Coordinates of C-alpha atoms in Angstrom, one line a residue:
Chain A
M1 CA 92.8 195.3 11.2
I2 CA 96.5 195.6 10.3
E3 CA 97.8 198.8 8.9
V4 CA 101.5 199.1 7.9
K5 CA 102.6 202.6 7.0
A6 CA 105.9 203.6 5.4
L7 CA 107.8 200.9 7.3
S8 CA 111.6 200.9 6.9
K9 CA 114.3 198.9 8.7
K10 CA 117.9 199.6 8.3
Y11 CA 120.8 197.2 9.2
G12 CA 123.8 199.4 9.2
D13 CA 123.7 201.2 5.8
R14 CA 121.6 198.5 4.2
F15 CA 117.8 198.7 4.0
A16 CA 116.2 195.4 4.8
I17 CA 112.9 196.8 4.0
K18 CA 112.1 200.2 2.6
D19 CA 108.8 202.1 2.6
I20 CA 106.4 199.2 3.0
H21 CA 102.7 200.0 2.9
F22 CA 99.9 197.6 3.1
T23 CA 96.7 196.9 5.0
V24 CA 94.9 193.7 5.9
D25 CA 91.2 193.7 6.7
R26 CA 89.6 191.6 9.4
G27 CA 89.2 188.0 8.3
E28 CA 91.4 188.3 5.3
L29 CA 94.0 185.8 4.3
V30 CA 97.1 187.5 2.8
G31 CA 100.0 185.8 1.2
F32 CA 103.3 187.5 1.7
L33 CA 105.5 186.4 -1.2
G34 CA 109.0 187.1 -2.1
P35 CA 112.4 185.5 -2.8
N36 CA 114.7 184.6 0.1
G37 CA 116.0 187.7 1.7
A38 CA 113.3 190.0 0.3
G39 CA 112.4 191.3 3.8
K40 CA 109.4 189.1 4.6
T41 CA 110.7 188.0 7.9
T42 CA 111.8 191.4 8.9
T43 CA 108.3 192.9 8.2
M44 CA 106.6 190.1 10.1
K45 CA 109.0 190.6 13.1
I46 CA 108.1 194.3 13.2
I47 CA 104.4 193.6 13.0
T48 CA 104.6 191.2 16.0
G49 CA 106.5 193.7 18.0
F50 CA 109.6 191.5 18.1
M51 CA 111.8 194.3 16.7
A52 CA 111.4 198.0 16.2
P53 CA 111.4 199.6 12.7
S54 CA 113.9 202.4 11.8
S55 CA 110.9 204.4 10.7
G56 CA 107.2 204.0 9.9
S57 CA 104.4 202.7 12.0
V58 CA 102.2 199.6 12.4
Q59 CA 98.7 199.6 13.8
V60 CA 97.1 196.4 14.8
G61 CA 93.4 196.5 15.8
G62 CA 93.6 200.2 16.4
Y63 CA 96.7 200.0 18.6
D64 CA 100.1 201.1 17.7
V65 CA 102.6 198.2 18.0
F66 CA 105.1 200.4 19.8
E67 CA 102.9 202.5 22.0
N68 CA 100.7 199.7 23.2
P69 CA 102.7 196.5 22.7
M70 CA 100.8 194.5 25.2
E71 CA 97.4 195.0 23.6
V72 CA 98.8 194.2 20.2
K73 CA 100.7 191.1 21.3
T74 CA 97.7 189.5 23.0
Q75 CA 95.9 189.7 19.6
I76 CA 98.7 188.0 17.6
G77 CA 99.8 184.4 17.3
Y78 CA 103.2 184.2 15.7
L79 CA 105.1 181.3 14.1
P80 CA 108.7 182.4 13.4
E81 CA 110.9 180.9 10.8
T82 CA 112.4 178.4 13.2
P83 CA 109.7 177.0 15.5
P84 CA 110.4 178.4 19.0
V85 CA 110.2 175.2 20.9
Y86 CA 112.0 174.1 24.1
M87 CA 113.7 170.8 23.4
D88 CA 113.5 169.7 27.0
M89 CA 109.7 170.1 27.3
R90 CA 106.8 167.8 26.5
V91 CA 104.5 168.9 23.8
K92 CA 101.5 169.4 26.1
D93 CA 103.5 171.2 28.8
Y94 CA 105.0 173.4 26.2
L95 CA 101.6 174.5 24.9
K96 CA 100.4 175.1 28.4
Y97 CA 103.4 177.3 29.0
V98 CA 102.8 179.3 25.9
A99 CA 99.1 179.6 26.7
E100 CA 99.9 180.9 30.2
L101 CA 102.4 183.4 28.7
R102 CA 99.7 184.6 26.4
H103 CA 97.3 185.1 29.4
V104 CA 94.8 182.4 28.6
E105 CA 92.3 182.0 31.5
K106 CA 93.0 179.1 33.7
S107 CA 89.5 177.6 33.1
N108 CA 90.1 177.6 29.4
L109 CA 93.5 176.1 29.4
T110 CA 92.6 172.5 28.9
Q111 CA 90.1 173.2 26.2
Y112 CA 92.4 175.5 24.2
I113 CA 95.3 173.1 24.4
G114 CA 93.1 170.2 23.4
E115 CA 91.9 172.2 20.4
A116 CA 95.3 173.2 19.3
L117 CA 96.5 169.6 19.5
E118 CA 93.6 168.4 17.6
K119 CA 93.9 171.0 14.8
T120 CA 97.5 170.2 14.2
D121 CA 97.0 166.5 14.7
L122 CA 99.5 166.3 17.5
A123 CA 97.4 164.4 20.1
S124 CA 99.4 161.2 19.5
V125 CA 102.6 162.8 20.6
E126 CA 101.4 165.2 23.3
N127 CA 103.5 163.5 26.0
R128 CA 106.7 163.2 24.0
L129 CA 109.7 165.4 24.5
I130 CA 110.0 167.9 21.7
E131 CA 113.7 166.9 21.4
N132 CA 112.6 163.5 20.1
L133 CA 110.2 164.7 17.5
S134 CA 111.0 165.0 13.8
K135 CA 111.3 168.3 12.0
G136 CA 107.8 168.1 10.6
F137 CA 106.3 167.5 14.0
R138 CA 108.3 170.3 15.5
Q139 CA 107.0 172.6 12.8
R140 CA 103.5 171.5 13.7
V141 CA 104.1 172.1 17.4
G142 CA 105.2 175.6 16.2
I143 CA 101.8 176.0 14.5
A144 CA 99.9 174.7 17.5
Q145 CA 101.8 177.3 19.6
A146 CA 100.6 180.1 17.4
L147 CA 97.0 178.8 17.6
V148 CA 96.8 177.9 21.3
S149 CA 95.7 181.3 22.7
K150 CA 93.1 181.7 19.9
P151 CA 94.4 185.0 18.7
D152 CA 92.5 187.2 16.3
I153 CA 95.6 187.5 14.1
L154 CA 97.9 184.7 12.9
I155 CA 101.3 185.6 11.5
L156 CA 102.9 182.5 10.0
D157 CA 106.5 182.7 8.6
E158 CA 107.0 179.9 6.1
P159 CA 104.7 177.5 7.9
T160 CA 105.1 174.6 5.5
V161 CA 108.8 174.3 5.7
G162 CA 109.8 170.8 6.7
L163 CA 106.4 169.3 6.2
D164 CA 105.9 166.3 3.9
P165 CA 103.3 166.6 1.1
N166 CA 100.6 164.9 3.1
Q167 CA 101.1 167.4 5.9
V168 CA 101.2 170.3 3.5
A169 CA 97.8 169.2 2.2
Q170 CA 96.6 168.9 5.8
F171 CA 98.0 172.3 6.6
R172 CA 96.1 173.9 3.7
K173 CA 93.0 172.3 5.0
L174 CA 93.7 173.8 8.4
I175 CA 94.3 177.2 6.9
K176 CA 90.9 176.9 5.1
D177 CA 89.3 176.0 8.4
L178 CA 90.9 178.9 10.1
K179 CA 90.0 181.4 7.4
G180 CA 87.2 183.6 8.6
H181 CA 87.9 183.0 12.2
H182 CA 91.3 184.7 12.1
T183 CA 93.0 187.3 10.1
I184 CA 96.0 185.5 8.6
I185 CA 99.3 186.7 7.1
L186 CA 101.3 183.9 5.6
S187 CA 104.7 184.3 4.2
T188 CA 106.2 181.9 1.8
H189 CA 108.4 181.6 -1.3
I190 CA 106.5 178.6 -2.5
L191 CA 104.0 179.9 -5.1
S192 CA 101.5 177.1 -5.2
E193 CA 101.1 177.6 -1.5
V194 CA 99.7 181.1 -2.1
Q195 CA 97.7 180.1 -5.0
A196 CA 96.1 177.3 -3.0
S197 CA 95.1 179.3 0.0
C198 CA 95.3 183.1 -0.3
E199 CA 92.9 185.7 -1.6
K200 CA 95.3 188.6 -1.6
V201 CA 99.0 188.6 -2.3
V202 CA 101.7 191.1 -1.3
I203 CA 104.8 190.5 -3.3
V204 CA 108.0 192.0 -1.9
N205 CA 111.4 192.1 -3.5
E206 CA 114.6 193.6 -2.2
G207 CA 112.8 195.2 0.7
R208 CA 110.1 196.9 -1.4
I209 CA 106.6 196.0 -2.3
V210 CA 106.4 195.2 -6.0
A211 CA 102.8 194.2 -6.2
Q212 CA 99.8 193.9 -4.0
D213 CA 96.4 192.8 -5.2
N214 CA 94.2 189.7 -5.3
I215 CA 95.5 186.9 -7.4
K216 CA 93.0 187.3 -10.3
N217 CA 93.8 191.0 -10.8
L218 CA 97.5 190.2 -10.6
S219 CA 97.4 187.7 -13.4
Q220 CA 95.7 190.2 -15.6
K221 CA 98.0 193.0 -14.8
A222 CA 101.2 191.1 -15.1
K223 CA 103.3 191.4 -18.2
A224 CA 104.0 187.7 -18.1
H225 CA 103.3 185.9 -21.3
S226 CA 101.3 182.9 -22.0
Q227 CA 103.3 180.0 -23.4
L228 CA 102.3 177.7 -26.2
K229 CA 104.0 174.3 -26.4
V230 CA 104.0 172.6 -29.7
R231 CA 105.3 169.1 -30.6
T232 CA 105.1 167.7 -34.1
L233 CA 105.9 164.3 -35.7
K234 CA 108.1 165.7 -38.4
P235 CA 110.6 168.5 -37.6
I236 CA 109.4 172.0 -38.6
E237 CA 111.9 173.4 -41.0
N238 CA 110.8 177.0 -41.3
L239 CA 108.6 178.0 -38.4
E240 CA 108.9 181.7 -39.2
S241 CA 106.9 181.2 -42.4
F242 CA 103.9 179.9 -40.4
L243 CA 104.0 182.6 -37.9
S244 CA 105.0 185.7 -40.0
D245 CA 101.4 186.9 -40.3
I246 CA 100.4 186.2 -36.7
E247 CA 101.1 189.3 -34.6
D248 CA 100.4 187.8 -31.2
V249 CA 103.5 185.6 -31.2
L250 CA 106.3 187.5 -29.7
S251 CA 109.1 185.0 -29.9
W252 CA 109.8 181.3 -30.2
D253 CA 112.4 178.9 -29.1
G254 CA 113.2 175.3 -29.9
V255 CA 114.6 172.9 -32.4
G256 CA 113.3 170.3 -34.8
S257 CA 109.9 169.1 -33.6
Q258 CA 109.7 170.8 -30.2
W259 CA 108.9 174.4 -29.9
S260 CA 107.8 176.8 -27.3
L261 CA 106.1 180.1 -28.4
S262 CA 105.6 183.2 -26.3
L263 CA 102.3 184.9 -26.8
K264 CA 101.2 188.4 -25.9
P265 CA 99.3 188.5 -22.6
E266 CA 96.1 189.7 -24.2
V267 CA 96.1 187.0 -27.0
S268 CA 92.6 185.9 -28.0
D269 CA 91.3 182.4 -28.6
G270 CA 90.8 183.2 -32.3
E271 CA 94.5 184.0 -32.7
I272 CA 95.4 180.7 -31.0
A273 CA 93.1 178.9 -33.3
A274 CA 94.8 180.5 -36.3
I275 CA 98.2 179.2 -35.1
S276 CA 96.8 175.7 -34.7
N277 CA 95.3 175.8 -38.1
A278 CA 98.5 177.0 -39.7
L279 CA 100.5 174.3 -38.0
S280 CA 98.1 171.4 -38.7
S281 CA 97.7 172.4 -42.4
A282 CA 101.5 172.4 -42.9
G283 CA 101.4 168.6 -42.7
N284 CA 104.1 168.1 -40.1
G285 CA 101.8 166.0 -38.0
L286 CA 100.7 168.0 -34.9
L287 CA 101.1 165.8 -31.8
E288 CA 100.8 168.3 -29.0
F289 CA 99.4 171.8 -28.8
Q290 CA 99.2 173.2 -25.3
V291 CA 98.4 176.7 -24.1
Q292 CA 99.7 177.6 -20.7
K293 CA 98.2 180.8 -19.3
A294 CA 100.5 183.0 -17.2
Q295 CA 100.7 181.4 -13.7
L296 CA 101.5 183.2 -10.5
E297 CA 104.9 181.8 -10.9
E298 CA 105.5 183.8 -14.0
I299 CA 104.0 186.9 -12.5
F300 CA 106.3 186.5 -9.6
L301 CA 109.4 185.9 -11.7
D302 CA 108.4 188.8 -13.9
L303 CA 108.0 191.2 -11.0
T304 CA 111.0 190.2 -9.0
K305 CA 113.3 189.9 -12.0
S306 CA 112.4 193.2 -13.7
K307 CA 112.9 194.9 -10.5
S308 CA 116.4 193.6 -10.0
N309 CA 117.2 194.4 -13.7
E310 CA 116.1 198.0 -13.1
V311 CA 118.4 198.2 -10.1
N312 CA 121.3 196.8 -12.1
S313 CA 120.9 199.0 -15.1
Chain B
M1 CA 102.7 188.6 38.9
K2 CA 101.1 185.5 37.4
T3 CA 103.3 185.9 34.4
I4 CA 106.5 186.1 36.5
F5 CA 105.4 183.0 38.3
C6 CA 104.8 181.2 35.0
I7 CA 108.3 182.0 33.8
F8 CA 109.7 181.2 37.2
K9 CA 108.1 177.7 37.2
K10 CA 109.3 176.9 33.7
E11 CA 112.8 178.0 34.4
L12 CA 113.0 176.2 37.7
R13 CA 111.8 173.0 36.1
S14 CA 114.3 173.3 33.3
I15 CA 117.2 174.0 35.6
I16 CA 116.3 171.4 38.2
G17 CA 115.1 168.9 35.6
S18 CA 118.4 168.8 33.8
P19 CA 121.1 166.2 34.7
F20 CA 123.6 169.0 34.6
Y21 CA 122.2 170.4 37.9
Y22 CA 122.7 167.1 39.6
V23 CA 126.3 166.8 38.4
I24 CA 127.0 170.2 39.8
G25 CA 125.2 169.3 43.0
L26 CA 127.4 166.2 43.3
L27 CA 130.6 168.0 42.6
F28 CA 129.5 170.7 45.1
A29 CA 128.9 168.2 47.8
T30 CA 132.1 166.3 47.2
F31 CA 134.3 169.4 47.2
L32 CA 132.6 170.6 50.4
S33 CA 133.0 167.2 52.2
I34 CA 136.7 167.0 51.4
N35 CA 137.3 170.6 52.6
Y36 CA 135.1 170.2 55.6
I37 CA 137.0 167.1 56.8
R38 CA 140.3 168.9 56.2
S39 CA 139.3 172.0 58.2
L40 CA 137.9 169.8 60.9
A41 CA 141.2 168.0 61.2
Q42 CA 143.0 171.4 61.2
F43 CA 140.7 172.8 63.8
Q44 CA 141.3 169.7 66.0
T45 CA 145.1 170.1 65.8
M46 CA 144.9 173.8 66.6
S47 CA 142.6 173.3 69.5
M48 CA 144.9 170.7 71.0
Q49 CA 147.8 173.1 70.7
G50 CA 145.6 175.4 72.7
A51 CA 145.2 178.1 70.1
G52 CA 141.8 178.8 71.6
L53 CA 140.0 179.2 68.3
N54 CA 136.2 179.3 68.5
I55 CA 134.4 176.8 66.3
H56 CA 132.8 179.5 64.2
S57 CA 136.0 181.1 63.0
G58 CA 138.0 177.9 63.1
L59 CA 135.7 175.5 61.3
F60 CA 132.6 177.3 59.8
I61 CA 134.3 180.2 58.2
P62 CA 136.7 178.1 56.2
H63 CA 133.6 176.0 55.2
L64 CA 131.7 179.2 54.1
N65 CA 134.8 180.4 52.2
S66 CA 134.9 177.2 50.2
I67 CA 131.2 177.5 49.4
Y68 CA 132.0 181.1 48.3
L69 CA 134.8 179.8 46.1
I70 CA 132.7 177.1 44.5
F71 CA 129.9 179.6 43.8
L72 CA 132.4 181.6 41.8
V73 CA 132.5 178.7 39.3
V74 CA 129.1 177.0 39.8
I75 CA 126.8 180.1 39.4
P76 CA 128.0 181.2 36.0
L77 CA 127.6 177.6 34.8
L78 CA 124.0 177.5 36.1
T79 CA 123.1 180.9 34.7
M80 CA 124.9 180.8 31.4
R81 CA 121.9 179.1 29.6
L82 CA 119.3 181.6 30.9
F83 CA 119.3 183.9 27.8
A84 CA 122.1 182.4 25.6
E85 CA 120.1 179.3 25.0
E86 CA 116.9 181.1 24.3
K87 CA 118.7 183.1 21.6
R88 CA 120.4 180.0 20.2
N89 CA 117.2 178.0 20.0
H90 CA 115.1 180.9 18.7
T91 CA 112.8 180.6 21.7
F92 CA 113.6 184.2 22.5
D93 CA 111.2 185.0 19.6
L94 CA 108.4 183.4 21.7
L95 CA 109.2 185.5 24.8
L96 CA 109.6 188.8 22.9
T97 CA 106.3 188.4 21.0
A98 CA 104.3 187.2 24.0
P99 CA 102.3 189.9 25.9
I100 CA 104.9 190.2 28.6
T101 CA 107.5 192.8 29.6
S102 CA 111.2 192.4 29.6
S103 CA 111.3 192.9 33.3
Q104 CA 108.8 190.0 33.9
I105 CA 111.1 187.7 31.9
V106 CA 114.2 188.8 33.8
I107 CA 112.6 188.7 37.2
G108 CA 111.1 185.2 36.6
K109 CA 114.4 183.8 35.4
F110 CA 116.4 185.5 38.1
L111 CA 114.2 184.1 40.9
A112 CA 114.3 180.6 39.5
S113 CA 118.1 180.5 39.2
W114 CA 118.4 182.1 42.6
L115 CA 116.3 179.4 44.2
S116 CA 118.2 176.7 42.4
V117 CA 121.4 178.1 43.9
L118 CA 119.8 178.4 47.3
I119 CA 119.0 174.7 47.1
L120 CA 122.8 174.1 46.7
L121 CA 123.4 176.4 49.6
A122 CA 121.1 174.3 51.7
I123 CA 123.4 171.3 51.0
G124 CA 126.2 173.5 52.6
L125 CA 124.0 174.0 55.7
L126 CA 124.0 170.2 56.3
Y127 CA 127.6 170.3 57.5
P128 CA 127.0 172.6 60.5
L129 CA 123.7 170.8 61.2
M130 CA 125.6 167.5 61.5
T131 CA 128.2 169.1 63.7
A132 CA 125.5 170.4 65.9
S133 CA 124.6 166.8 66.8
V134 CA 128.0 166.3 68.4
A135 CA 128.9 169.7 69.6
S136 CA 127.1 172.7 70.9
F137 CA 127.8 176.2 69.6
D138 CA 126.2 179.6 69.1
W139 CA 123.9 179.6 66.1
G140 CA 123.8 183.4 65.9
P141 CA 126.8 184.1 63.7
M142 CA 126.0 181.0 61.7
W143 CA 122.6 182.4 60.6
G144 CA 124.2 185.7 60.0
S145 CA 126.8 184.1 57.7
Y146 CA 124.1 182.2 55.8
L147 CA 122.1 185.4 55.4
G148 CA 125.2 186.8 53.8
M149 CA 125.5 183.8 51.6
F150 CA 121.9 184.1 50.6
W151 CA 122.5 187.7 49.3
L152 CA 125.8 186.7 47.8
A153 CA 124.1 184.0 45.8
G154 CA 121.6 186.6 44.6
V155 CA 124.3 189.0 43.5
N156 CA 126.3 186.3 41.7
V157 CA 123.1 185.0 39.9
S158 CA 122.2 188.5 38.8
I159 CA 125.8 189.0 37.4
G160 CA 125.7 185.6 35.7
M161 CA 122.2 186.4 34.2
F162 CA 123.5 189.7 32.9
A163 CA 126.4 188.0 31.3
S164 CA 124.0 185.5 29.7
T165 CA 122.2 188.3 27.9
L166 CA 125.4 189.5 26.2
T167 CA 126.0 186.7 23.7
A168 CA 124.3 183.6 22.2
S169 CA 127.1 181.3 23.2
S170 CA 126.7 179.6 26.6
V171 CA 130.4 179.1 27.0
V172 CA 131.3 182.7 26.4
C173 CA 128.5 183.7 28.8
A174 CA 129.8 181.4 31.5
F175 CA 133.3 182.8 31.1
L176 CA 132.1 186.4 31.2
G177 CA 130.0 185.8 34.2
F178 CA 133.0 184.2 35.9
L179 CA 135.2 187.1 35.1
L180 CA 132.7 189.7 36.4
I181 CA 132.1 187.8 39.6
L182 CA 135.9 187.4 40.1
A183 CA 136.4 191.1 39.4
L184 CA 133.9 192.1 42.1
M185 CA 135.6 189.7 44.5
L186 CA 139.1 190.9 43.8
L187 CA 138.2 194.6 44.0
G188 CA 138.8 194.6 47.7
S189 CA 142.3 193.1 47.6
G190 CA 143.4 196.2 45.8
A191 CA 142.3 198.3 48.7
G192 CA 145.4 197.6 50.8
Q193 CA 147.7 198.7 48.0
M194 CA 146.2 202.1 47.6
A195 CA 148.2 204.9 49.3
D196 CA 145.3 207.4 49.0
P197 CA 142.8 206.7 51.9
F198 CA 139.9 207.8 49.7
W199 CA 140.6 205.2 47.0
S200 CA 141.5 202.6 49.6
S201 CA 138.2 202.9 51.4
L202 CA 136.2 203.2 48.1
L203 CA 137.6 199.9 46.8
D204 CA 137.1 198.3 50.2
Q205 CA 133.4 199.3 50.3
L206 CA 132.9 198.2 46.7
S207 CA 134.2 194.8 47.4
L208 CA 131.8 191.9 48.0
V209 CA 134.3 190.3 50.3
T210 CA 134.3 193.2 52.8
H211 CA 130.5 193.1 53.2
L212 CA 130.5 189.3 53.2
Q213 CA 133.1 189.3 56.0
S214 CA 130.9 191.4 58.3
F215 CA 128.0 189.0 57.7
F216 CA 130.4 186.1 58.6
Q217 CA 131.2 187.9 61.8
G218 CA 127.6 187.9 62.6
L219 CA 127.3 191.7 62.2
F220 CA 124.1 193.0 60.7
E221 CA 125.1 196.2 59.0
I222 CA 122.6 198.1 56.9
K223 CA 125.3 199.0 54.4
G224 CA 125.9 195.3 53.8
F225 CA 122.3 194.7 52.9
V226 CA 122.1 197.9 50.8
F227 CA 125.2 196.9 48.9
M228 CA 124.0 193.4 48.1
I229 CA 120.6 194.5 47.1
S230 CA 121.9 197.4 45.0
C231 CA 124.2 194.9 43.1
I232 CA 121.2 192.6 42.4
L233 CA 119.1 195.6 41.2
L234 CA 121.9 197.0 39.1
F235 CA 122.7 193.8 37.2
S236 CA 119.1 192.9 36.8
F237 CA 118.4 196.3 35.5
M238 CA 121.2 195.9 33.0
A239 CA 119.9 192.5 32.0
I240 CA 116.4 194.1 31.4
R241 CA 118.1 196.8 29.2
M242 CA 119.9 194.1 27.2
V243 CA 116.7 192.2 26.6
E244 CA 115.0 195.4 25.6
S245 CA 117.9 196.3 23.3
S246 CA 117.5 193.1 21.3
R247 CA 114.3 194.7 19.9
W248 CA 116.3 197.6 18.5
R249 CA 119.0 195.7 16.7

């Protein structure tokens, strides 16, 4: 459905993105992840036809974004970083305007607008001026705007910015409802967001793709370590003596009765049991023993950090 | 066509729906009224002295000239927001990612602002209409003059719109528009200073004032039309290029 090939964008001498490749299949929900300034927005702007790349190409539904921009743009609903709302318009009029710009048939207008209002829970403010709405509401108007023409593809740039936790939960539900009906690319730097809703993740850092896979494979591939948190009643004097014969412990950190141990990614349950046995038999009074498997967060930190270290060295 | 109309409708509503437009309308009417009364008094004195002025050149041309002067200021103020505000509020993203072309955006916006200026121009037409109830005169040159003003409004709007595509700051856009319109207006006054007849006539023909004057005289010259329409097309074309170029930066 979306095919991005060797995409680069240069601002002056600086590459905002360099050699980005990825594909999104019909109906897929892809999380576009990266720290601020990684090139997420630039990539999305190029896919939507907002700006041209310095080199490379983007195909959407078989059409090239720059050779057939009209065909591509009718297929895409786009929510930019800042919701593109007119302060002097009422919510409903605004959605009508957007729907007309996106060539929605006149007979479908009322129905499409009603559905967009309902999905984003905006029916109660449909006759209010956008100027008078709070940031969260404006963000929802932005989402409604992307949905209103029922496009095949939704490109959402940080859609949950400015929403309160309830609305974020609602938004995740909305995304789940939309899944399957639309192909969705969602950019964010909030990791739980991606974990909650996306199947596939593309992680970018400093303009390059550092990983792209589904979340499960990523966790397995990542070099991130599982963490073991230990708390005891009596301070542990010589932790090294407990751990000297256990190979899977890479390093430890802590003082007195609180320790955190880094384990190898492929550590087995047996090894973890051995550690717990060693600790409990030492008689320090084991109060807490918690294994934390590598989360997307660590994978993310690992991938984005190691990359910048490589660049620095 | 439908898309252009859609943009036109939205723009017109946002111009005419804003209090700013009414403030401008009020100032416009106030300024015209004061000037009209003044030129009426002047015309009266001159007629009594037996200067033999006709009403068109004695009363209406000063009136048209004051409209022309106010347009110099008012039009950049009305057009400054056209693109600058879209950029500042990030709504430009919406237009550039919608399945519409840059020319549709520019034409829609141009027509809406042109119409909003023509509504102001219609206020200016009230003065000769009122005069017609107490005096009889030849309407021919009057309609000619208003046809000239109609095109002049179009030219100035297209210049103001082009200025608006240049930066994201409304104030800078208004000022740039003002300077451009002023430059086109003053071009002709340089004509008399030129010793070389080629440059003199070139500047003269490039000046808006020259062509406007022949409309005011009630002369329908093809070159006047061609000049005005060319200006509109030129500045609209440059505006389209500017909108287009924002995709490449």
